């Protein structure tokens, strides 16, 4: 695929696409988080339904299956009163790129305004944005191991609600850092917002090669990584990865890297635990931790709708000059 | 799965969940049927669209495929102006229960208000209700061979439109009574509404063990069962069941237990014929019977939308204190 | 399947169903095209959302997969504010016809007003219309090799925007004419609107047997067909067809019958190029042609939404007496 050339922020500093957290100015991230707060339902109240995208057409193009991410984008668009189409796309390596463009051009001609792209290839969302019509926006819902910006934004929003000052935070990310678009986008967002102490905890084959460039501290053991941490982000581990890259059992992974009551005994009482979901119960996290008092896993889900509503509303506003 | 402990009726006698017909008070059933009538379209008019669930999110969680039941719940929710999500869930016996709860918790965090559950396990809907947040309602759209309460309610509504007085009714249920959630829920509803003469007609292996407890009279032949009947409910027979439990051909089943012109020659002219659909043409029912003058099969379908609208509207009203 | 007997135009000359272009009066086609223009979005503006079908239920019954056609009908219905259900149907040759009717009757009982039918069998849409309730309309979204009337109408609309006078037009249709419902419907529409010079260009096995009856001129070479043409309609070629009926490679097909820069060197500069999509890049059309200055392929897609909105609005208006 070509190198993307379309900027995701326009000359006025407004959001045009959301492709990656890398390069997003801190002020714009904070503006998205502020806007997100306006879309949160009041406690005990039903979700808000607003007419901001009435008449707009949001197309979910999912080249990878993902019930959860698809559902949150669908609900966010519906609560903004948009018409929503979800296309589960087959992706063949033979026709990739060109065939994807035919789909883009066709859906644009149907009047689609916002494309939500989930794709196994790094850079796919930028490739769509690079080829999209000027009045069309692209949101990256996860491309390969590259980026998952709405997940990172909802993670930042969730952390900020509990720990408003990012500058002194100590954050540990536990799991398959190397292959995780969530980790890459979380690290970029945390650094942009001023976090200087980011630890990555994983078996050696799952640690990133470029930890220094990323600005993170690799830790070989959970005890090292969690020491004095304010925030712990657990990542989903794939069963194939354990078998192939690691050759360890789920039970062994849990013993060494799982968020379990035993492993978290010395965690600070006010530390937050995050997980992007869906969880592998009893592997990277135990259910009593995932639904325990320090976990904000379900807040992440709730906030995920609001952050996607905020991003779509901001992009639609920038497009219409509002 | 745990024994359910959440009651489906609250202290004020209002409907909080709809899990089973067993234990539903007769007055509440009648209230549902009365409310159903208000959602029926006028003859020749298009379906009604009302804003009662505007802003609410209805999630269909289908762990078994069912185009018809899914479609009726979807249409009922849309005609109440709710946002509707349908998730076709994979169900693995290995992860059942726990994994289902993760889905419940996640969708609740997204702001879902009403869950419609279709599941192969008896008690699944009650399990969801037992674990749901206080402001969330669960509707059982069929769980194993246990219950299918909205089907029973629409059957009662359909019968009542033609035979308002249930006390003297003679009702025959024909088919795989033993494994049928429809039969179990219909029997419970009929008895609660005062029907004392309920016959069940099936080959011996498909008759229930506990006919006396159920309060029904087993009949070995269709002639016995239909004698002087006011209502005949045919059940869908599964092809695997005929082959395995019965070792008879579809043609033989039809000859002995099918609703055919020959078999119904002595049926009372004002007797009603019901079938929950979809029909197996020429097995448990012939098409000229299914679409004949005594059949109310298509009325059942129409009423099925209205009864689901009524149940969702009543639950939403009870939740909001309206 | 039975011979259809329900007329698609009522005694007042209004559209009741849309089953085929054959027999549609020229005035009615022009009325549809005029109405289509009212549903086109203004340049640069978002698609229009109008309440003409508010409360109506549109059911897409797709017995063949087709993301594009399904999507355009879904969007057209949503922009008319209808409730939309899409059912991907399995089609077994054993149960066809009868089983399809059960689906029709059931969906009618649910209050469905408009059925959009895509089906592998010639005549399927007419069969549904023939058996539908009087207040229900059927739109043919492609049946076998028989007809695809909305595609032909959007093609006519697209051509008319650029070439308002049809009487002197020279039109070449290139590709698998014999098996193409698009070709059959396009030919009928072109002839009804007064086109007398229609050429069909294809390898001999893909030319129609009844060219004279159809009123078209077969051409064995692209050069003959495109000579002095005003409009070129390329058809999608199926890979199986090339292998089985033709025994030629995609590269050879492209060399002889593909719309490539080389093959179009003598095409008139104001000639239009159409393709119903999705395109096979580098087989029947090259991407630089499909997205080049003479192509109206993406206009076809845009117009396809508007023509389907127009047809649904006209049918709904005729039904309600408006």
GROMACS .gro file of N, CA and C in nm, chain B residues 44 46-49 54 67-68 70-72 74-75 78-79 81 278-279 281 287 291 298-299 301-303 305, chain C residues 54-57 81-89 98-99 101-103 105-107 109-113 135:
model
  162
  366UNK      N    1  -5.621  -0.330   0.739
  366UNK     CA    2  -5.586  -0.258   0.616
  366UNK      C    3  -5.489  -0.144   0.636
  368UNK      N    4  -5.126   0.033   0.782
  368UNK     CA    5  -4.988  -0.011   0.804
  368UNK      C    6  -4.962  -0.031   0.953
  369UNK      N    7  -4.853  -0.100   0.988
  369UNK     CA    8  -4.822  -0.121   1.129
  369UNK      C    9  -4.803   0.013   1.200
  370UNK      N   10  -4.829   0.015   1.329
  370UNK     CA   11  -4.813   0.136   1.407
  370UNK      C   12  -4.667   0.155   1.445
  371UNK      N   13  -4.624   0.278   1.442
  371UNK     CA   14  -4.490   0.313   1.491
  371UNK      C   15  -4.509   0.411   1.605
  376UNK      N   16  -3.816   0.508   2.246
  376UNK     CA   17  -3.719   0.599   2.183
  376UNK      C   18  -3.599   0.618   2.276
  389UNK      N   19  -3.463  -1.722   1.228
  389UNK     CA   20  -3.499  -1.605   1.150
  389UNK      C   21  -3.631  -1.547   1.195
  390UNK      N   22  -3.729  -1.633   1.218
  390UNK     CA   23  -3.863  -1.583   1.246
  390UNK      C   24  -3.873  -1.513   1.381
  392UNK      N   25  -3.630  -1.397   1.573
  392UNK     CA   26  -3.544  -1.280   1.570
  392UNK      C   27  -3.612  -1.163   1.498
  393UNK      N   28  -3.673  -1.194   1.384
  393UNK     CA   29  -3.736  -1.090   1.304
  393UNK      C   30  -3.853  -1.025   1.378
  394UNK      N   31  -3.933  -1.106   1.446
  394UNK     CA   32  -4.048  -1.047   1.516
  394UNK      C   33  -4.001  -0.957   1.631
  396UNK      N   34  -3.713  -0.800   1.641
  396UNK     CA   35  -3.653  -0.682   1.578
  396UNK      C   36  -3.759  -0.583   1.535
  397UNK      N   37  -3.862  -0.633   1.468
  397UNK     CA   38  -3.968  -0.543   1.420
  397UNK      C   39  -4.044  -0.481   1.536
  400UNK      N   40  -3.827  -0.207   1.673
  400UNK     CA   41  -3.818  -0.092   1.582
  400UNK      C   42  -3.949  -0.013   1.580
  401UNK      N   43  -4.062  -0.084   1.588
  401UNK     CA   44  -4.191  -0.012   1.585
  401UNK      C   45  -4.216   0.062   1.715
  403UNK      N   46  -3.964   0.228   1.826
  403UNK     CA   47  -3.861   0.331   1.805
  403UNK      C   48  -3.733   0.308   1.883
  600UNK      N   49  -4.185  -2.213   1.181
  600UNK     CA   50  -4.226  -2.237   1.043
  600UNK      C   51  -4.277  -2.380   1.025
  601UNK      N   52  -4.371  -2.396   0.935
  601UNK     CA   53  -4.433  -2.528   0.914
  601UNK      C   54  -4.344  -2.618   0.829
  603UNK      N   55  -4.424  -2.836   0.557
  603UNK     CA   56  -4.536  -2.869   0.468
  603UNK      C   57  -4.544  -3.019   0.444
  609UNK      N   58  -5.037  -2.780   0.367
  609UNK     CA   59  -5.053  -2.637   0.338
  609UNK      C   60  -5.199  -2.595   0.325
  613UNK      N   61  -5.317  -2.286   0.563
  613UNK     CA   62  -5.371  -2.162   0.508
  613UNK      C   63  -5.522  -2.173   0.481
  620UNK      N   64  -5.146  -1.739   1.039
  620UNK     CA   65  -5.092  -1.607   1.003
  620UNK      C   66  -5.138  -1.499   1.102
  621UNK      N   67  -5.254  -1.519   1.163
  621UNK     CA   68  -5.292  -1.429   1.273
  621UNK      C   69  -5.191  -1.439   1.388
  623UNK      N   70  -4.876  -1.495   1.361
  623UNK     CA   71  -4.758  -1.417   1.325
  623UNK      C   72  -4.782  -1.268   1.349
  624UNK      N   73  -4.895  -1.219   1.299
  624UNK     CA   74  -4.929  -1.077   1.318
  624UNK      C   75  -4.937  -1.043   1.467
  625UNK      N   76  -5.006  -1.127   1.543
  625UNK     CA   77  -5.021  -1.101   1.686
  625UNK      C   78  -4.887  -1.110   1.759
  627UNK      N   79  -4.601  -0.990   1.676
  627UNK     CA   80  -4.537  -0.858   1.683
  627UNK      C   81  -4.600  -0.776   1.795
  698UNK      N   82  -4.228   0.643   0.620
  698UNK     CA   83  -4.230   0.633   0.766
  698UNK      C   84  -4.339   0.536   0.810
  699UNK      N   85  -4.301   0.437   0.891
  699UNK     CA   86  -4.398   0.336   0.937
  699UNK      C   87  -4.407   0.216   0.845
  700UNK      N   88  -4.356   0.226   0.723
  700UNK     CA   89  -4.358   0.111   0.633
  700UNK      C   90  -4.243   0.016   0.664
  701UNK      N   91  -4.261  -0.109   0.628
  701UNK     CA   92  -4.157  -0.210   0.650
  701UNK      C   93  -4.115  -0.268   0.515
  725UNK      N   94  -3.711   0.664   0.531
  725UNK     CA   95  -3.754   0.648   0.670
  725UNK      C   96  -3.832   0.519   0.698
  726UNK      N   97  -3.821   0.421   0.609
  726UNK     CA   98  -3.886   0.292   0.634
  726UNK      C   99  -3.806   0.212   0.738
  727UNK      N  100  -3.873   0.118   0.802
  727UNK     CA  101  -3.800   0.014   0.875
  727UNK      C  102  -3.758  -0.092   0.774
  728UNK      N  103  -3.634  -0.140   0.785
  728UNK     CA  104  -3.579  -0.230   0.685
  728UNK      C  105  -3.533  -0.359   0.752
  729UNK      N  106  -3.574  -0.471   0.696
  729UNK     CA  107  -3.524  -0.602   0.739
  729UNK      C  108  -3.455  -0.667   0.621
  730UNK      N  109  -3.336  -0.721   0.641
  730UNK     CA  110  -3.270  -0.795   0.535
  730UNK      C  111  -3.256  -0.939   0.576
  731UNK      N  112  -3.311  -1.028   0.497
  731UNK     CA  113  -3.301  -1.171   0.525
  731UNK      C  114  -3.220  -1.238   0.416
  732UNK      N  115  -3.106  -1.292   0.455
  732UNK     CA  116  -3.027  -1.370   0.362
  732UNK      C  117  -3.084  -1.511   0.365
  733UNK      N  118  -3.152  -1.550   0.260
  733UNK     CA  119  -3.226  -1.675   0.258
  733UNK      C  120  -3.141  -1.787   0.199
  742UNK      N  121  -4.269  -2.347  -0.282
  742UNK     CA  122  -4.359  -2.358  -0.167
  742UNK      C  123  -4.300  -2.295  -0.041
  743UNK      N  124  -4.176  -2.330  -0.016
  743UNK     CA  125  -4.112  -2.278   0.104
  743UNK      C  126  -4.100  -2.126   0.096
  745UNK      N  127  -4.304  -1.932  -0.047
  745UNK     CA  128  -4.435  -1.874  -0.018
  745UNK      C  129  -4.461  -1.866   0.132
  746UNK      N  130  -4.417  -1.967   0.207
  746UNK     CA  131  -4.433  -1.959   0.353
  746UNK      C  132  -4.363  -1.835   0.407
  747UNK      N  133  -4.245  -1.808   0.353
  747UNK     CA  134  -4.172  -1.687   0.396
  747UNK      C  135  -4.250  -1.562   0.359
  749UNK      N  136  -4.578  -1.527   0.310
  749UNK     CA  137  -4.700  -1.515   0.391
  749UNK      C  138  -4.666  -1.471   0.533
  750UNK      N  139  -4.557  -1.526   0.586
  750UNK     CA  140  -4.519  -1.492   0.723
  750UNK      C  141  -4.479  -1.346   0.733
  751UNK      N  142  -4.397  -1.301   0.640
  751UNK     CA  143  -4.351  -1.161   0.646
  751UNK      C  144  -4.467  -1.064   0.620
  753UNK      N  145  -4.770  -1.120   0.716
  753UNK     CA  146  -4.845  -1.116   0.842
  753UNK      C  147  -4.775  -1.027   0.945
  754UNK      N  148  -4.643  -1.009   0.929
  754UNK     CA  149  -4.569  -0.920   1.019
  754UNK      C  150  -4.587  -0.773   0.980
  755UNK      N  151  -4.658  -0.749   0.871
  755UNK     CA  152  -4.684  -0.612   0.831
  755UNK      C  153  -4.588  -0.557   0.727
  756UNK      N  154  -4.512  -0.644   0.661
  756UNK     CA  155  -4.422  -0.598   0.556
  756UNK      C  156  -4.503  -0.543   0.439
  757UNK      N  157  -4.461  -0.429   0.386
  757UNK     CA  158  -4.534  -0.364   0.278
  757UNK      C  159  -4.469  -0.382   0.141
  779UNK      N  160  -5.224  -0.551  -0.085
  779UNK     CA  161  -5.162  -0.425  -0.041
  779UNK      C  162  -5.010  -0.434  -0.033
   0.00000   0.00000   0.00000
